[in-house]
Amino acid sequence: MFNNITMSTKNKCKSSKDDNKGIFHEYFESQEQIKAEEEGSEEKWRPRGIWVLLTWLFALTSLVLFITLMCMVALNKHPGNRYPAPCEQNTQHDRSKGRNRRYLECSVPIKTNGSDVFEELTETEIYEVVEFLNSQPDLKLESPDKLSIESNCIHSIEMKLPDKENVLAYLSGRGKKPERMATVYLFRGADDPPTVDEYKVGGIGDKIYAHLLKTDRRQTQVPFIYRPFSTAEFFSIFRYILPQITKRAGHVLKESYDAMPMKCGDKCLKISMAPVASSFIPAGKRKSWFWFQHDIEFSSVRPLDFQFLVDTTSVRPTEWTVEQIWYANQMFPNLTVFLQEYERATYKYNFDTPKVHVFSNYGHISSLGNPRGYRVEIHKMTKQLHPEGYGFEPSVSWARYQMAVTRYRPEEERSSSVFTMWDARSPAVNFI
């Protein structure tokens, strides 16, 4: 009986333990399920929280920008709130210059957004000026494709600064924006007498107008002979003067320099010019010197000894004349005299230096018993040499010889220097 009781007790205890174990298992499963649901809910709501935060941040930024914009609009409507009252102007006698001058008692506040009054003319504004001037019948302007010396044309257009008082009034908020203006220089070769006129063009972008600039401080209408050298003048030289030189003295250029200015193939001569200052020629005259150069690199340091002086006083290029010829260090009064003297061989340049030179180095003898040799051939040699010490010759000392061959020295890193152009009389590197 005792044994039965004991077994029954054991069974009950075992059953109780199994029940407790089941209850605990269910409890833990429910806790894990709740935890998993909470984690899923947190992961589900985490992206939404980021977007909500960004939305609030964007709304706050928009509000700040809106308030700033309203403040700027309010200030622009009331410029007096930003700038003080206009400065009072007094007049004081300037004894040093013997006249009255005006000055401001207080400083003028400057607006940083008013710099547009100093900006250069835009492409649209320039087209507007050109179209307006071309529409004026009294100016008789020609289009660029029909440009010639004896025609009226626009030479240049540039922005004209407004008056200082108007600019200061505009920048201080006391005046309206100054009108856009331009200074235009007109070549009036078709007029009698021909002139160079300085025109003022105003009201650009609004009611445009133009008139000859009037001032008592300088001339705004000068004689035509004092005009700047233009493209049309160079075209006239190529059309009327160079053909004369080539036709009459082309054989001289070919014999002397083995090149021609026209129909030259790969052996061409370039042309350069230098106007003669009015102080060196009679009043009312306009003249320029022209000279030839080989079409090679650094041709400016190798000018040829053939130059000619052209009288370009007339507005008709057909009336231009070649007055003087400079050749082989000799001056001739005109092209005819020069050709006569050249044909008589009186002034032919006796140039006996060969174009091909051979140097032999007997310190190096080949297996056949011949010394090592070098062949130097001169191409497009010039007959005008710079005398030693003349002008910028120290910086290009090789220009005093037809050919310069020097022995390389270890201390010579280079034969020239960028500093030579700034001090030609005492160059940083002496080539020879």
GROMACS .gro file of C-alpha atoms in nm:
model
  432
    1MET     CA    1   0.000   0.000   0.000
    2PHE     CA    2   0.284   0.230   0.086
    3ASN     CA    3   0.435   0.153  -0.243
    4ASN     CA    4   0.114   0.241  -0.423
    5ILE     CA    5   0.090   0.575  -0.247
    6THR     CA    6   0.448   0.647  -0.330
    7MET     CA    7   0.395   0.564  -0.696
    8SER     CA    8   0.081   0.775  -0.707
    9THR     CA    9   0.265   1.067  -0.554
   10LYS     CA   10   0.545   1.029  -0.802
   11ASN     CA   11   0.301   1.022  -1.090
   12LYS     CA   12   0.130   1.334  -0.966
   13CYS     CA   13   0.460   1.513  -0.926
   14LYS     CA   14   0.562   1.409  -1.271
   15SER     CA   15   0.235   1.524  -1.415
   16SER     CA   16   0.267   1.855  -1.231
   17LYS     CA   17   0.618   1.904  -1.367
   18ASP     CA   18   0.504   1.835  -1.722
   19ASP     CA   19   0.223   2.084  -1.684
   20ASN     CA   20   0.460   2.350  -1.553
   21LYS     CA   21   0.702   2.283  -1.834
   22GLY     CA   22   0.427   2.332  -2.092
   23ILE     CA   23   0.314   2.654  -1.931
   24PHE     CA   24   0.668   2.796  -1.927
   25HIS     CA   25   0.718   2.694  -2.288
   26GLU     CA   26   0.402   2.870  -2.397
   27TYR     CA   27   0.501   3.180  -2.196
   28PHE     CA   28   0.844   3.204  -2.357
   29GLU     CA   29   0.697   3.151  -2.704
   30SER     CA   30   0.447   3.431  -2.646
   31GLN     CA   31   0.723   3.664  -2.522
   32GLU     CA   32   0.939   3.592  -2.824
   33GLN     CA   33   0.642   3.655  -3.054
   34ILE     CA   34   0.568   3.989  -2.887
   35LYS     CA   35   0.934   4.089  -2.911
   36ALA     CA   36   0.947   3.997  -3.280
   37GLU     CA   37   0.633   4.200  -3.347
   38GLU     CA   38   0.782   4.502  -3.167
   39GLU     CA   39   1.105   4.477  -3.367
   40GLY     CA   40   0.908   4.448  -3.692
   41SER     CA   41   0.698   4.746  -3.599
   42GLU     CA   42   1.012   4.950  -3.519
   43GLU     CA   43   1.174   4.858  -3.851
   44LYS     CA   44   0.848   4.936  -4.028
   45TRP     CA   45   0.817   5.284  -3.875
   46ARG     CA   46   1.189   5.378  -3.891
   47PRO     CA   47   1.183   5.501  -4.262
   48ARG     CA   48   0.869   5.701  -4.194
   49GLY     CA   49   1.041   5.878  -3.904
   50ILE     CA   50   1.332   5.991  -4.127
   51TRP     CA   51   1.096   6.138  -4.388
   52VAL     CA   52   0.898   6.320  -4.120
   53LEU     CA   53   1.219   6.476  -3.988
   54LEU     CA   54   1.327   6.584  -4.337
   55THR     CA   55   0.983   6.732  -4.404
   56TRP     CA   56   1.000   6.949  -4.093
   57LEU     CA   57   1.354   7.056  -4.178
   58PHE     CA   58   1.252   7.158  -4.534
   59ALA     CA   59   0.949   7.350  -4.400
   60LEU     CA   60   1.168   7.540  -4.153
   61THR     CA   61   1.422   7.629  -4.426
   62SER     CA   62   1.146   7.749  -4.660
   63LEU     CA   63   1.006   7.971  -4.386
   64VAL     CA   64   1.347   8.132  -4.323
   65LEU     CA   65   1.400   8.198  -4.696
   66PHE     CA   66   1.050   8.346  -4.730
   67ILE     CA   67   1.109   8.586  -4.440
   68THR     CA   68   1.446   8.691  -4.590
   69LEU     CA   69   1.287   8.755  -4.932
   70MET     CA   70   1.012   8.969  -4.778
   71CYS     CA   71   1.273   9.177  -4.595
   72MET     CA   72   1.470   9.238  -4.917
   73VAL     CA   73   1.154   9.341  -5.104
   74ALA     CA   74   1.060   9.582  -4.827
   75LEU     CA   75   1.407   9.741  -4.831
   76ASN     CA   76   1.399   9.785  -5.210
   77LYS     CA   77   1.066   9.963  -5.184
   78HIS     CA   78   1.210  10.208  -4.933
   79PRO     CA   79   1.567  10.299  -5.038
   80GLY     CA   80   1.572  10.580  -4.786
   81ASN     CA   81   1.585  10.323  -4.510
   82ARG     CA   82   1.926  10.204  -4.633
   83TYR     CA   83   2.092  10.527  -4.736
   84PRO     CA   84   2.128  10.853  -4.548
   85ALA     CA   85   2.011  11.187  -4.679
   86PRO     CA   86   2.205  11.336  -4.973
   87CYS     CA   87   2.535  11.500  -4.881
   88GLU     CA   88   2.541  11.877  -4.889
   89GLN     CA   89   2.778  12.033  -5.139
   90ASN     CA   90   2.990  12.334  -5.062
   91THR     CA   91   3.211  12.546  -5.282
   92GLN     CA   92   3.568  12.620  -5.180
   93HIS     CA   93   3.829  12.825  -5.361
   94ASP     CA   94   4.130  12.625  -5.475
   95ARG     CA   95   4.418  12.871  -5.474
   96SER     CA   96   4.664  12.626  -5.626
   97LYS     CA   97   4.460  12.592  -5.946
   98GLY     CA   98   4.289  12.933  -5.941
   99ARG     CA   99   3.935  12.801  -5.976
  100ASN     CA  100   3.646  12.682  -5.765
  101ARG     CA  101   3.609  12.318  -5.688
  102ARG     CA  102   3.324  12.125  -5.535
  103TYR     CA  103   3.354  11.856  -5.275
  104LEU     CA  104   3.122  11.644  -5.061
  105GLU     CA  105   3.107  11.705  -4.686
  106CYS     CA  106   3.019  11.346  -4.606
  107SER     CA  107   3.106  11.013  -4.760
  108VAL     CA  108   2.882  10.868  -5.029
  109PRO     CA  109   2.747  10.517  -4.957
  110ILE     CA  110   2.814  10.285  -5.250
  111LYS     CA  111   2.577  10.011  -5.362
  112THR     CA  112   2.758   9.695  -5.461
  113ASN     CA  113   2.491   9.602  -5.718
  114GLY     CA  114   2.542   9.913  -5.933
  115SER     CA  115   2.856   9.808  -6.119
  116ASP     CA  116   2.657   9.756  -6.438
  117VAL     CA  117   2.712  10.122  -6.531
  118PHE     CA  118   3.079  10.038  -6.593
  119GLU     CA  119   3.025   9.724  -6.801
  120GLU     CA  120   3.141   9.717  -7.162
  121LEU     CA  121   2.893   9.724  -7.446
  122THR     CA  122   2.725   9.395  -7.517
  123GLU     CA  123   2.701   9.240  -7.861
  124THR     CA  124   2.336   9.341  -7.883
  125GLU     CA  125   2.417   9.702  -7.794
  126ILE     CA  126   2.695   9.719  -8.054
  127TYR     CA  127   2.458   9.586  -8.324
  128GLU     CA  128   2.204   9.847  -8.221
  129VAL     CA  129   2.462  10.125  -8.257
  130VAL     CA  130   2.577   9.998  -8.598
  131GLU     CA  131   2.223   9.964  -8.732
  132PHE     CA  132   2.128  10.312  -8.611
  133LEU     CA  133   2.434  10.478  -8.766
  134ASN     CA  134   2.386  10.293  -9.095
  135SER     CA  135   2.030  10.423  -9.107
  136GLN     CA  136   2.144  10.787  -9.096
  137PRO     CA  137   2.148  10.912  -9.457
  138ASP     CA  138   2.377  11.210  -9.387
  139LEU     CA  139   2.661  10.981  -9.272
  140LYS     CA  140   2.667  10.776  -9.597
  141LEU     CA  141   2.832  10.477  -9.433
  142GLU     CA  142   2.948  10.181  -9.641
  143SER     CA  143   2.923   9.817  -9.535
  144PRO     CA  144   3.249   9.638  -9.439
  145ASP     CA  145   3.248   9.425  -9.756
  146LYS     CA  146   3.265   9.744  -9.966
  147LEU     CA  147   3.528   9.914  -9.753
  148SER     CA  148   3.782  10.143  -9.921
  149ILE     CA  149   3.994  10.447  -9.836
  150GLU     CA  150   3.761  10.688 -10.016
  151SER     CA  151   3.446  10.575  -9.836
  152ASN     CA  152   3.276  10.649  -9.504
  153CYS     CA  153   3.288  10.372  -9.247
  154ILE     CA  154   3.283  10.292  -8.876
  155HIS     CA  155   3.637  10.251  -8.748
  156SER     CA  156   3.574  10.161  -8.382
  157ILE     CA  157   3.304  10.153  -8.112
  158GLU     CA  158   3.371  10.164  -7.741
  159MET     CA  159   3.173  10.223  -7.424
  160LYS     CA  160   3.155  10.587  -7.307
  161LEU     CA  161   3.157  10.634  -6.931
  162PRO     CA  162   2.866  10.837  -6.792
  163ASP     CA  163   2.922  11.161  -6.598
  164LYS     CA  164   3.062  11.115  -6.250
  165GLU     CA  165   2.781  11.309  -6.080
  166ASN     CA  166   2.518  11.088  -6.244
  167VAL     CA  167   2.700  10.771  -6.141
  168LEU     CA  168   2.735  10.883  -5.778
  169ALA     CA  169   2.368  10.982  -5.764
  170TYR     CA  170   2.267  10.642  -5.900
  171LEU     CA  171   2.495  10.445  -5.668
  172SER     CA  172   2.372  10.639  -5.365
  173GLY     CA  173   2.007  10.584  -5.451
  174ARG     CA  174   1.940  10.952  -5.530
  175GLY     CA  175   1.912  10.928  -5.908
  176LYS     CA  176   1.811  10.704  -6.192
  177LYS     CA  177   2.047  10.477  -6.381
  178PRO     CA  178   2.265  10.670  -6.632
  179GLU     CA  179   2.196  10.606  -6.997
  180ARG     CA  180   2.418  10.371  -7.189
  181MET     CA  181   2.648  10.559  -7.426
  182ALA     CA  182   2.917  10.479  -7.682
  183THR     CA  183   3.204  10.662  -7.847
  184VAL     CA  184   3.222  10.594  -8.220
  185TYR     CA  185   3.504  10.698  -8.455
  186LEU     CA  186   3.406  10.744  -8.817
  187PHE     CA  187   3.638  10.755  -9.117
  188ARG     CA  188   3.478  10.998  -9.361
  189GLY     CA  189   3.698  10.959  -9.665
  190ALA     CA  190   3.415  11.042  -9.904
  191ASP     CA  191   3.358  11.389  -9.759
  192ASP     CA  192   3.521  11.706  -9.883
  193PRO     CA  193   3.744  11.762  -9.698
  194PRO     CA  194   3.782  11.409  -9.558
  195THR     CA  195   3.793  11.388  -9.177
  196VAL     CA  196   3.798  11.153  -8.881
  197ASP     CA  197   3.497  11.229  -8.657
  198GLU     CA  198   3.430  11.137  -8.297
  199TYR     CA  199   3.059  11.073  -8.238
  200LYS     CA  200   2.864  11.033  -7.917
  201VAL     CA  201   2.585  10.776  -7.931
  202GLY     CA  202   2.343  10.780  -7.635
  203GLY     CA  203   2.014  10.629  -7.528
  204ILE     CA  204   2.126  10.278  -7.621
  205GLY     CA  205   1.845  10.036  -7.544
  206ASP     CA  206   1.594  10.321  -7.526
  207LYS     CA  207   1.563  10.630  -7.747
  208ILE     CA  208   1.895  10.613  -7.927
  209TYR     CA  209   2.053  10.926  -8.074
  210ALA     CA  210   2.392  11.030  -8.217
  211HIS     CA  211   2.577  11.354  -8.280
  212LEU     CA  212   2.931  11.485  -8.324
  213LEU     CA  213   3.092  11.518  -7.983
  214LYS     CA  214   3.122  11.882  -7.885
  215THR     CA  215   3.382  11.996  -7.634
  216ASP     CA  216   3.616  12.293  -7.599
  217ARG     CA  217   3.898  12.084  -7.453
  218ARG     CA  218   4.012  11.903  -7.767
  219GLN     CA  219   3.934  11.843  -8.132
  220THR     CA  220   3.670  11.588  -8.218
  221GLN     CA  221   3.710  11.629  -8.593
  222VAL     CA  222   4.066  11.590  -8.727
  223PRO     CA  223   4.212  11.583  -9.079
  224PHE     CA  224   4.192  11.248  -9.257
  225ILE     CA  225   4.569  11.218  -9.295
  226TYR     CA  226   4.603  11.163  -8.917
  227ARG     CA  227   4.379  10.856  -8.912
  228PRO     CA  228   4.509  10.528  -8.766
  229PHE     CA  229   4.640  10.272  -9.015
  230SER     CA  230   4.352  10.045  -9.113
  231THR     CA  231   4.293   9.716  -9.292
  232ALA     CA  232   4.157   9.901  -9.594
  233GLU     CA  233   4.489  10.081  -9.628
  234PHE     CA  234   4.683   9.754  -9.619
  235PHE     CA  235   4.451   9.610  -9.885
  236SER     CA  236   4.523   9.912 -10.103
  237ILE     CA  237   4.898   9.859 -10.063
  238PHE     CA  238   4.860   9.497 -10.176
  239ARG     CA  239   4.636   9.598 -10.463
  240TYR     CA  240   4.811   9.905 -10.604
  241ILE     CA  241   5.170   9.925 -10.473
  242LEU     CA  242   5.301   9.569 -10.445
  243PRO     CA  243   5.212   9.485 -10.805
  244GLN     CA  244   5.426   9.782 -10.916
  245ILE     CA  245   5.720   9.665 -10.703
  246THR     CA  246   5.685   9.306 -10.819
  247LYS     CA  247   5.648   9.397 -11.186
  248ARG     CA  248   5.938   9.641 -11.204
  249ALA     CA  249   6.178   9.513 -10.935
  250GLY     CA  250   6.076   9.149 -10.904
  251HIS     CA  251   6.399   9.028 -11.062
  252VAL     CA  252   6.596   9.221 -10.798
  253LEU     CA  253   6.406   9.045 -10.518
  254LYS     CA  254   6.455   8.709 -10.686
  255GLU     CA  255   6.827   8.757 -10.741
  256SER     CA  256   6.889   8.903 -10.395
  257TYR     CA  257   6.663   8.696 -10.171
  258ASP     CA  258   6.542   8.404 -10.385
  259ALA     CA  259   6.183   8.490 -10.291
  260MET     CA  260   5.891   8.702 -10.409
  261PRO     CA  261   5.602   8.886 -10.237
  262MET     CA  262   5.339   8.759 -10.484
  263LYS     CA  263   5.294   8.427 -10.668
  264CYS     CA  264   5.584   8.291 -10.467
  265GLY     CA  265   5.495   7.930 -10.389
  266ASP     CA  266   5.697   7.821 -10.085
  267LYS     CA  267   5.952   8.105 -10.115
  268CYS     CA  268   5.754   8.409 -10.004
  269LEU     CA  269   5.831   8.751  -9.866
  270LYS     CA  270   5.618   8.913  -9.597
  271ILE     CA  271   5.563   9.286  -9.570
  272SER     CA  272   5.576   9.511  -9.265
  273MET     CA  273   5.523   9.884  -9.227
  274ALA     CA  274   5.598  10.181  -9.004
  275PRO     CA  275   5.415  10.516  -9.042
  276VAL     CA  276   5.632  10.826  -9.058
  277ALA     CA  277   5.558  11.072  -8.779
  278SER     CA  278   5.400  11.398  -8.894
  279SER     CA  279   5.686  11.593  -8.737
  280PHE     CA  280   5.931  11.450  -8.994
  281ILE     CA  281   5.734  11.524  -9.311
  282PRO     CA  282   5.576  11.839  -9.459
  283ALA     CA  283   5.240  11.950  -9.320
  284GLY     CA  284   4.942  11.786  -9.486
  285LYS     CA  285   5.137  11.475  -9.591
  286ARG     CA  286   5.098  11.109  -9.494
  287LYS     CA  287   5.379  10.862  -9.563
  288SER     CA  288   5.482  10.513  -9.451
  289TRP     CA  289   5.788  10.291  -9.488
  290PHE     CA  290   5.739   9.930  -9.599
  291TRP     CA  291   5.996   9.651  -9.600
  292PHE     CA  292   6.023   9.282  -9.683
  293GLN     CA  293   6.099   8.985  -9.459
  294HIS     CA  294   6.141   8.617  -9.526
  295ASP     CA  295   5.838   8.416  -9.423
  296ILE     CA  296   6.024   8.228  -9.150
  297GLU     CA  297   6.013   8.211  -8.773
  298PHE     CA  298   6.138   8.525  -8.592
  299SER     CA  299   6.137   8.717  -8.917
  300SER     CA  300   6.133   9.050  -8.729
  301VAL     CA  301   6.501   9.012  -8.633
  302ARG     CA  302   6.592   8.938  -8.996
  303PRO     CA  303   6.465   9.235  -9.199
  304LEU     CA  304   6.581   9.250  -9.558
  305ASP     CA  305   6.764   9.550  -9.697
  306PHE     CA  306   6.488   9.642  -9.942
  307GLN     CA  307   6.252   9.912  -9.820
  308PHE     CA  308   6.032  10.163  -9.997
  309LEU     CA  309   5.860  10.485  -9.890
  310VAL     CA  310   5.499  10.536 -10.006
  311ASP     CA  311   5.312  10.866 -10.012
  312THR     CA  312   4.955  10.779  -9.901
  313THR     CA  313   4.824  11.134  -9.866
  314SER     CA  314   4.549  11.103 -10.127
  315VAL     CA  315   4.223  10.927 -10.045
  316ARG     CA  316   4.251  10.760 -10.387
  317PRO     CA  317   4.503  10.472 -10.374
  318THR     CA  318   4.556  10.497 -10.748
  319GLU     CA  319   4.735  10.827 -10.681
  320TRP     CA  320   4.978  10.681 -10.426
  321THR     CA  321   5.343  10.690 -10.529
  322VAL     CA  322   5.664  10.513 -10.432
  323GLU     CA  323   5.904  10.793 -10.342
  324GLN     CA  324   6.227  10.637 -10.212
  325ILE     CA  325   6.403  10.301 -10.221
  326TRP     CA  326   6.654  10.182  -9.965
  327TYR     CA  327   6.866   9.890 -10.082
  328ALA     CA  328   7.206   9.755  -9.973
  329ASN     CA  329   7.265  10.047  -9.736
  330GLN     CA  330   7.199  10.296 -10.016
  331MET     CA  331   6.909  10.541 -10.059
  332PHE     CA  332   6.759  10.607 -10.403
  333PRO     CA  333   6.516  10.891 -10.484
  334ASN     CA  334   6.264  10.669 -10.664
  335LEU     CA  335   6.212  10.327 -10.816
  336THR     CA  336   6.324  10.431 -11.165
  337VAL     CA  337   6.665  10.560 -11.052
  338PHE     CA  338   6.716  10.252 -10.838
  339LEU     CA  339   6.654  10.015 -11.130
  340GLN     CA  340   6.884  10.215 -11.358
  341GLU     CA  341   7.167  10.199 -11.107
  342TYR     CA  342   7.103   9.832 -11.037
  343GLU     CA  343   7.113   9.739 -11.407
  344ARG     CA  344   7.444   9.923 -11.446
  345ALA     CA  345   7.568   9.712 -11.155
  346THR     CA  346   7.678  10.024 -10.973
  347TYR     CA  347   7.507   9.922 -10.651
  348LYS     CA  348   7.481   9.547 -10.691
  349TYR     CA  349   7.567   9.380 -10.367
  350ASN     CA  350   7.892   9.185 -10.397
  351PHE     CA  351   7.820   8.894 -10.175
  352ASP     CA  352   8.091   8.632 -10.218
  353THR     CA  353   8.022   8.423  -9.909
  354PRO     CA  354   7.920   8.073 -10.025
  355LYS     CA  355   7.591   7.921  -9.917
  356VAL     CA  356   7.745   7.580  -9.845
  357HIS     CA  357   8.025   7.531  -9.590
  358VAL     CA  358   8.212   7.213  -9.502
  359PHE     CA  359   8.393   7.175  -9.169
  360SER     CA  360   8.649   6.900  -9.115
  361ASN     CA  361   8.762   6.767  -8.779
  362TYR     CA  362   9.105   6.609  -8.820
  363GLY     CA  363   9.098   6.498  -8.459
  364HIS     CA  364   8.866   6.218  -8.565
  365ILE     CA  365   8.994   6.012  -8.858
  366SER     CA  366   8.784   5.726  -8.991
  367SER     CA  367   8.918   5.379  -9.076
  368LEU     CA  368   8.941   5.494  -9.438
  369GLY     CA  369   9.164   5.788  -9.339
  370ASN     CA  370   8.903   6.063  -9.386
  371PRO     CA  371   8.840   6.329  -9.122
  372ARG     CA  372   8.496   6.365  -8.976
  373GLY     CA  373   8.312   6.638  -9.168
  374TYR     CA  374   8.010   6.862  -9.127
  375ARG     CA  375   7.815   7.025  -9.408
  376VAL     CA  376   7.630   7.348  -9.329
  377GLU     CA  377   7.394   7.496  -9.588
  378ILE     CA  378   7.247   7.845  -9.550
  379HIS     CA  379   6.887   7.896  -9.660
  380LYS     CA  380   6.726   8.237  -9.721
  381MET     CA  381   7.032   8.436  -9.623
  382THR     CA  382   6.993   8.807  -9.552
  383LYS     CA  383   7.229   9.076  -9.674
  384GLN     CA  384   7.154   9.319  -9.396
  385LEU     CA  385   7.378   9.252  -9.098
  386HIS     CA  386   7.367   9.429  -8.767
  387PRO     CA  387   7.691   9.605  -8.669
  388GLU     CA  388   7.834   9.504  -8.335
  389GLY     CA  389   7.677   9.692  -8.044
  390TYR     CA  390   7.403   9.847  -8.258
  391GLY     CA  391   7.059   9.873  -8.088
  392PHE     CA  392   6.943   9.535  -7.962
  393GLU     CA  393   7.224   9.350  -8.146
  394PRO     CA  394   7.387   9.224  -7.819
  395SER     CA  395   7.076   9.013  -7.752
  396VAL     CA  396   7.088   8.859  -8.102
  397SER     CA  397   7.460   8.876  -8.164
  398TRP     CA  398   7.443   8.604  -8.429
  399ALA     CA  399   7.268   8.863  -8.653
  400ARG     CA  400   7.604   9.033  -8.723
  401TYR     CA  401   7.712   8.728  -8.929
  402GLN     CA  402   7.570   8.538  -9.222
  403MET     CA  403   7.663   8.224  -9.036
  404ALA     CA  404   7.788   8.185  -8.680
  405VAL     CA  405   7.960   7.863  -8.570
  406THR     CA  406   8.077   7.854  -8.210
  407ARG     CA  407   8.241   7.592  -7.993
  408TYR     CA  408   8.013   7.464  -7.721
  409ARG     CA  409   8.132   7.545  -7.372
  410PRO     CA  410   8.025   7.335  -7.070
  411GLU     CA  411   7.918   7.645  -6.878
  412GLU     CA  412   7.667   7.733  -7.152
  413GLU     CA  413   7.332   7.589  -7.047
  414ARG     CA  414   7.149   7.762  -7.331
  415SER     CA  415   7.212   8.011  -7.610
  416SER     CA  416   6.939   8.256  -7.513
  417SER     CA  417   6.720   8.355  -7.221
  418VAL     CA  418   6.371   8.494  -7.169
  419PHE     CA  419   6.530   8.784  -6.981
  420THR     CA  420   6.719   8.897  -7.291
  421MET     CA  421   6.416   9.082  -7.428
  422TRP     CA  422   6.404   9.306  -7.120
  423ASP     CA  423   6.768   9.407  -7.128
  424ALA     CA  424   6.885   9.386  -7.488
  425ARG     CA  425   7.199   9.596  -7.437
  426SER     CA  426   7.327   9.375  -7.154
  427PRO     CA  427   7.169   9.033  -7.216
  428ALA     CA  428   7.161   8.761  -6.954
  429VAL     CA  429   7.318   8.517  -7.199
  430ASN     CA  430   7.569   8.624  -7.465
  431PHE     CA  431   7.546   8.387  -7.758
  432ILE     CA  432   7.885   8.476  -7.904
   0.00000   0.00000   0.00000
